[in-house]
Tab-separated table of C-alpha atoms in Angstrom:
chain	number	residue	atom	x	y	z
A	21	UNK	CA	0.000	0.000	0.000
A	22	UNK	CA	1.223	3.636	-0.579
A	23	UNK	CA	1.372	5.955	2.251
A	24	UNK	CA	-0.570	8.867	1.765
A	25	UNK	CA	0.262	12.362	1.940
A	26	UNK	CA	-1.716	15.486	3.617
A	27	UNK	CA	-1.723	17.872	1.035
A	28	UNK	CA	-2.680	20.287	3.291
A	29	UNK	CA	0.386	19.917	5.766
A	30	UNK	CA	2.910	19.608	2.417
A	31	UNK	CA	1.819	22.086	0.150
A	32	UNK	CA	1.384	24.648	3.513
A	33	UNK	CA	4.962	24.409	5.234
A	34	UNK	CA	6.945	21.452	3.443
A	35	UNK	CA	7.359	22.491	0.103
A	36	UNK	CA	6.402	26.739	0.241
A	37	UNK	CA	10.331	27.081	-0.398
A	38	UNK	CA	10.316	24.897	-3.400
A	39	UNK	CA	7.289	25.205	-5.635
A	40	UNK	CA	5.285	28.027	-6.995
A	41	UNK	CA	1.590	27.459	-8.007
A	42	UNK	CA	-1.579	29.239	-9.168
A	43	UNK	CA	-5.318	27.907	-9.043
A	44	UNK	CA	-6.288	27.087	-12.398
A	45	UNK	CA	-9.087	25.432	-14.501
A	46	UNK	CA	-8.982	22.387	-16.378
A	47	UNK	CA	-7.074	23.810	-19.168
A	48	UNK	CA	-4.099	25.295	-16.979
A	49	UNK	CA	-0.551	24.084	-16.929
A	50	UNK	CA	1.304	23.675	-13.902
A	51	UNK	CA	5.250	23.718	-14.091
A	52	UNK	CA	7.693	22.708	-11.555
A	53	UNK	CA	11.635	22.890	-12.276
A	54	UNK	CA	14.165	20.324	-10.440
A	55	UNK	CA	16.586	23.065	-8.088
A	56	UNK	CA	19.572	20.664	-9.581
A	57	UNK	CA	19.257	22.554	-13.187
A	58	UNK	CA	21.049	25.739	-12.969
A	59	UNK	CA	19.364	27.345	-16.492
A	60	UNK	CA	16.843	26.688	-18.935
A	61	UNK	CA	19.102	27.643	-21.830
A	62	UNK	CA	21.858	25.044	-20.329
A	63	UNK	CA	19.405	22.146	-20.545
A	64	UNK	CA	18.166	23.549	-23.506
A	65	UNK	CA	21.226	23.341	-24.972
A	66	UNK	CA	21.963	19.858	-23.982
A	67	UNK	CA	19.039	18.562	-25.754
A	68	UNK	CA	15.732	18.693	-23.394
A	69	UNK	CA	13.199	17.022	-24.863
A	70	UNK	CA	9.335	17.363	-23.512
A	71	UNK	CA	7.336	15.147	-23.571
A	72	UNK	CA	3.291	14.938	-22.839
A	73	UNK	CA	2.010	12.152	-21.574
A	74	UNK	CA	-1.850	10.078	-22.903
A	75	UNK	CA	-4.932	12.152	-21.360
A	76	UNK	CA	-6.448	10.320	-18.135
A	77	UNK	CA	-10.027	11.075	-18.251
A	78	UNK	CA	-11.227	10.168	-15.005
A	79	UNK	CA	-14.675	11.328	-12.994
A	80	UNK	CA	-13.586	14.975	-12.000
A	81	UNK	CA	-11.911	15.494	-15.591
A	82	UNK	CA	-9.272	14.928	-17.824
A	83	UNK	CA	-5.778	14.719	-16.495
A	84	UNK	CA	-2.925	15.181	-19.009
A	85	UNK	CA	1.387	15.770	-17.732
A	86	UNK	CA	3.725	16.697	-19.783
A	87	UNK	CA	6.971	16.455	-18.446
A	88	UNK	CA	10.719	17.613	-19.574
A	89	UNK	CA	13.688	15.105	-19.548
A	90	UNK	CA	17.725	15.799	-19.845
A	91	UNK	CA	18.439	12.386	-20.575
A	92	UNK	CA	16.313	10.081	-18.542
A	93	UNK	CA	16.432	12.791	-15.516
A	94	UNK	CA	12.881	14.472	-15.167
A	95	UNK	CA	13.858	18.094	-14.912
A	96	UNK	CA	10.502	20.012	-15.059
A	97	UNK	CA	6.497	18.732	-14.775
A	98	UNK	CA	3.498	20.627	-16.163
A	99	UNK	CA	-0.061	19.912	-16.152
A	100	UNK	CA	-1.777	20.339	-19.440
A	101	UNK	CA	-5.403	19.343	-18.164
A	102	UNK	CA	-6.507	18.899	-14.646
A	103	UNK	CA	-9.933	18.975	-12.496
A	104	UNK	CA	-11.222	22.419	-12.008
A	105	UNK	CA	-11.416	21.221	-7.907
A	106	UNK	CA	-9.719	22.754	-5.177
A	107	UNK	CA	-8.543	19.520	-3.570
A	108	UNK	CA	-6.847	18.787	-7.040
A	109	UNK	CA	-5.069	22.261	-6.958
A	110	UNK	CA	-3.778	21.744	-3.423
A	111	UNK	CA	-2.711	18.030	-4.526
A	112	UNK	CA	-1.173	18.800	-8.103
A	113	UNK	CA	2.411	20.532	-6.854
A	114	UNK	CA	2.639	17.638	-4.357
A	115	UNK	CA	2.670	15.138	-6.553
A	116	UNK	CA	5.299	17.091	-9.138
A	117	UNK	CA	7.622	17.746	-5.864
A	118	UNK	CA	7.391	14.270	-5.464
A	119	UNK	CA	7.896	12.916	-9.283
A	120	UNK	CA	11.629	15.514	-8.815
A	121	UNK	CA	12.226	13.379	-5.884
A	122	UNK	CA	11.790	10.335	-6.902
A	123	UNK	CA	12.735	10.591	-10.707
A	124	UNK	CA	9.573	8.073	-12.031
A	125	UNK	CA	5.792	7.491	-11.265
A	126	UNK	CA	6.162	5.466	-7.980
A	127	UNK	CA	4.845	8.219	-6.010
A	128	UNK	CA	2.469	8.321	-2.912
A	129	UNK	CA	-1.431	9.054	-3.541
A	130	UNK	CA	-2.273	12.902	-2.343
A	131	UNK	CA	-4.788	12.752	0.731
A	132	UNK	CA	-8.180	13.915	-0.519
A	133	UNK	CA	-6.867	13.815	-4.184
A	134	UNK	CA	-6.874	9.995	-4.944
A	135	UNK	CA	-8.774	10.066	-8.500
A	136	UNK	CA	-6.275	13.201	-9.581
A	137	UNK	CA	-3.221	11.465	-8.114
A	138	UNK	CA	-4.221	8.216	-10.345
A	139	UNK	CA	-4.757	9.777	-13.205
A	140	UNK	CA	-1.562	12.093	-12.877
A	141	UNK	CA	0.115	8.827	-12.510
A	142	UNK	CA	-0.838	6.801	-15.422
A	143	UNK	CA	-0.179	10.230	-18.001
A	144	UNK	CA	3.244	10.696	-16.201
A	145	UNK	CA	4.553	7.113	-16.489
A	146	UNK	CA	3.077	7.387	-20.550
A	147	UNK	CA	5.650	10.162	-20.791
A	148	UNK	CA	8.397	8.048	-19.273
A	149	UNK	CA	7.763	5.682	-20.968
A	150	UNK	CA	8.121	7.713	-24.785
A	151	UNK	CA	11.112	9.428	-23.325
A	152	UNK	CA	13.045	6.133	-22.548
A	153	UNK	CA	12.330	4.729	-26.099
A	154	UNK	CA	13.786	7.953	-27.582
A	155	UNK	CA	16.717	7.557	-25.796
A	156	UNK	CA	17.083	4.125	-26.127
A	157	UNK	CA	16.864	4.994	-30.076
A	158	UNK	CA	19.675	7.672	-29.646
A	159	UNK	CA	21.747	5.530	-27.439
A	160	UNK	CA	21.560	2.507	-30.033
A	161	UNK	CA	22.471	5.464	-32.960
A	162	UNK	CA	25.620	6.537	-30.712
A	163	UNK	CA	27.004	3.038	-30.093
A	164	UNK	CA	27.014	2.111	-33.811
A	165	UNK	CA	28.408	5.873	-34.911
A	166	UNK	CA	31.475	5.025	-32.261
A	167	UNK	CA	31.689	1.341	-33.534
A	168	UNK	CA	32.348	2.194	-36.758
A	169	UNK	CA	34.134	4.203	-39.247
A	170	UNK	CA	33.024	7.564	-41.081
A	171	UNK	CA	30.652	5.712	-43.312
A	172	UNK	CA	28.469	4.613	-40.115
A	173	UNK	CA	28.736	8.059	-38.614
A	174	UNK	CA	27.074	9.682	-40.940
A	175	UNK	CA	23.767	7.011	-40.715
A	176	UNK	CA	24.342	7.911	-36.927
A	177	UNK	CA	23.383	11.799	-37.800
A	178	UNK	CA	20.790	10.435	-40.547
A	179	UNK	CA	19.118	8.661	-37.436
A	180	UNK	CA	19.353	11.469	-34.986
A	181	UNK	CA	17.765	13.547	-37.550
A	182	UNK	CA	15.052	11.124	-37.542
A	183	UNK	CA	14.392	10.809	-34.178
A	184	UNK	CA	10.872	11.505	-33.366
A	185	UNK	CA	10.243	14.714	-30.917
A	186	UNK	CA	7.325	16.307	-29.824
A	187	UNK	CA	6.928	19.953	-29.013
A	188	UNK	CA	3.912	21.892	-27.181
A	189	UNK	CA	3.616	25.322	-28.684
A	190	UNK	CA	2.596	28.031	-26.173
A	191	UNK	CA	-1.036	28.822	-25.013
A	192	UNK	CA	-2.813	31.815	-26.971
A	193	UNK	CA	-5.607	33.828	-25.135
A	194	UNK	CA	-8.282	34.679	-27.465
A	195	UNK	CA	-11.702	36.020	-27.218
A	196	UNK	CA	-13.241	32.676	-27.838
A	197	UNK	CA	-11.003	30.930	-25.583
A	198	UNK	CA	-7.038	29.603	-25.457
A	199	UNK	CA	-5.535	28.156	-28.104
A	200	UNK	CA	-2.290	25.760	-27.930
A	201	UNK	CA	-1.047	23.350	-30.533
A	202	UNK	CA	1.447	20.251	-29.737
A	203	UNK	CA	3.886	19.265	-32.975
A	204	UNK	CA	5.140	15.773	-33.474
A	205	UNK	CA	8.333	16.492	-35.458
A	206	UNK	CA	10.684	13.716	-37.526
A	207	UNK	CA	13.527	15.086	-38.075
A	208	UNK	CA	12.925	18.884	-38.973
A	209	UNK	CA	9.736	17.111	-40.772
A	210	UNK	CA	6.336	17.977	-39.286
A	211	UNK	CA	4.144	14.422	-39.112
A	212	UNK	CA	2.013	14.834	-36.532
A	213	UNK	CA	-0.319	17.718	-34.935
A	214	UNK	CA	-2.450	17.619	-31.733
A	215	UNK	CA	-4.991	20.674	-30.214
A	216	UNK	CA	-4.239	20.514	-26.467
A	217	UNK	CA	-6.781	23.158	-26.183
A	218	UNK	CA	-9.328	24.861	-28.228
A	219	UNK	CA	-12.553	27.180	-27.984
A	220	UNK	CA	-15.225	24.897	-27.299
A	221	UNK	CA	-17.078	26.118	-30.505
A	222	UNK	CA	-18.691	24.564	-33.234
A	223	UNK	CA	-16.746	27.087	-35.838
A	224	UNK	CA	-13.043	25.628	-33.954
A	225	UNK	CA	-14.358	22.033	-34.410
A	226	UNK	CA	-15.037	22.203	-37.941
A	227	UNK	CA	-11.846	24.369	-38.438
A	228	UNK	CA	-9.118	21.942	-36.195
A	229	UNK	CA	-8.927	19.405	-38.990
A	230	UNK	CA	-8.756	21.525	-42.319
A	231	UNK	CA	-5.689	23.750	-39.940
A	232	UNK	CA	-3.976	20.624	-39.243
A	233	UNK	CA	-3.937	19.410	-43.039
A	234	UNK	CA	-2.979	22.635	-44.295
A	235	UNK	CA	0.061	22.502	-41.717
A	236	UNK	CA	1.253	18.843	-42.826
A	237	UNK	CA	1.076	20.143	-46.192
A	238	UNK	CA	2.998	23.378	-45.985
A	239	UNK	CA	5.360	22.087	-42.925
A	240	UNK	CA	5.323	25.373	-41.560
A	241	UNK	CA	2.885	27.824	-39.923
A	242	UNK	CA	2.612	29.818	-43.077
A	243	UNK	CA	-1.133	28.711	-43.826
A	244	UNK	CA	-4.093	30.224	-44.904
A	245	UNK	CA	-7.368	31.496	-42.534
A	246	UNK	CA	-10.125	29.174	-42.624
A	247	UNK	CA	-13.451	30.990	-43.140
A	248	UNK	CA	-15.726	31.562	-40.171
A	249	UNK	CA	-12.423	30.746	-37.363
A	250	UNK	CA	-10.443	33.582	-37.804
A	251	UNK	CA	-9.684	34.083	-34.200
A	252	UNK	CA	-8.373	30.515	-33.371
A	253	UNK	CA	-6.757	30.238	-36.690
A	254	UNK	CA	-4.174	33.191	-35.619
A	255	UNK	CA	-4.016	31.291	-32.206
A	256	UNK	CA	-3.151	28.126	-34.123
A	257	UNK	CA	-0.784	29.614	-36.461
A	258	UNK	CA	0.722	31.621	-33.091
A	259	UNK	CA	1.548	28.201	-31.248
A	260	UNK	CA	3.014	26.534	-33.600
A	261	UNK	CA	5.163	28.604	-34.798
A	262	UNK	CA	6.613	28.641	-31.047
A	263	UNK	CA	6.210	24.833	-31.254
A	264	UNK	CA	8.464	24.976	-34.559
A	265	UNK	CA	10.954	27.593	-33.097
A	266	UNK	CA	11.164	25.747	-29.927
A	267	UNK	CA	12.315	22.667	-31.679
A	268	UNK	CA	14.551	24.693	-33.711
């Protein structure tokens, strides 16, 4: 059995010095940073790589993690979707204190918080799991690049190049609601795009999928307006054109 944690007494006197947190509604994002990594532009340079983890829907909402890996070392957590519950928002920097701590999923339930700390859980260990095959990939690229001669290292790059990564563009605040756009990239190829959040409108619905296309067709944020969704499409275009600089 896991021991279980009072949010309360953590998140009030335990972990004020390390953590900083505002309320937020199901569409927020959460980010905690391990004290161990002295800059974002350091890690950054070494070759972060975020990763989000499979949406949890559970009974108080959808919970979704993305966290950020140097390596196989978790260095930051974020929560792309959580419950819009107070016992969730007192629960959710718990549970990323304790993921920094203890480096995987195998962390204690949150008192109060048990459906949130599941479901935060189950998306986090998705994200471990994606992480560990891309650097298993890299690793297995490396070894044969240092096994062999110049011939080998340049399949080596080929690979790296090929390596899948996927990037969360930043949220846009509209009038009709945030917008933010998660790229799949192969290479410096786009393959893959995902709407972590969108105006809940019919207009956005119909307009997602005919955005998406034009993006795998043009690789590049560079498309056109679609009629009748002006306002997300400048969102969409917005976030992922930080997705693409980000990976970049």
């Amino acid at each position: 059995m896991k021991r279980v944690i009072p949010a309360l007494v953590l998140s009030a006197a335990a972990l004020v010095p390390v953590w900083r947190y505002a309320p937020s509604t199901d569409t927020t994002s959460t980010t905690t940073t391990a004290e161990s990594t002295p800059s974002a532009s350091a890690s950054a340079a070494a070759g972060s790589n975020a990763v989000s983890g499979t949406t949890i829907d559970t009974e108080k909402g959808p919970v979704q993690v993305q966290a950020t890996f140097q390596g196989e070392k978790i260095t930051a957590v974020r929560m792309l979707q959580q419950p819009d519950h107070p016992q969730t928002e007192a629960a959710v920097p718990v549970l990323i204190e304790e993921t920094l701590e203890a480096q995987s999923a195998d962390i204690d339930t949150v008192s109060g918080a048990t459906i949130t700390s599941d479901g935060y859980r189950k998306s986090l260990q998705a994200a471990i799991d994606e992480n560990e095959k891309s650097v298993s990939s890299s690793a297995a690229g490396s070894s044969s690049a240092s096994a062999s001669a110049s011939g080998n290292s340049e399949d080596s790059a080929a690979s790296e190049e090929s390596a899948s990564q996927t990037v969360a563009g930043s949220t846009v605040g509209t009038s009709k609601g945030d917008v933010q756009v998660q790229v799949t990239f192969e290479g410096d190829k786009i393959t893959a795009v995902e709407m972590l959040k969108q105006p809940n409108h019919p207009q956005t619905e119909a307009a997602v999928p005919v955005l998406i296309k034009e993006t795998l067709a043009a690789q590049s944020a560079d498309i056109d307006t679609v009629s009748g969704a002006t306002i997300t499409s400048d969102g969409y275009r917005e976030s992922i054109q930080a997705a693409i600089d980000a990976k970049a």
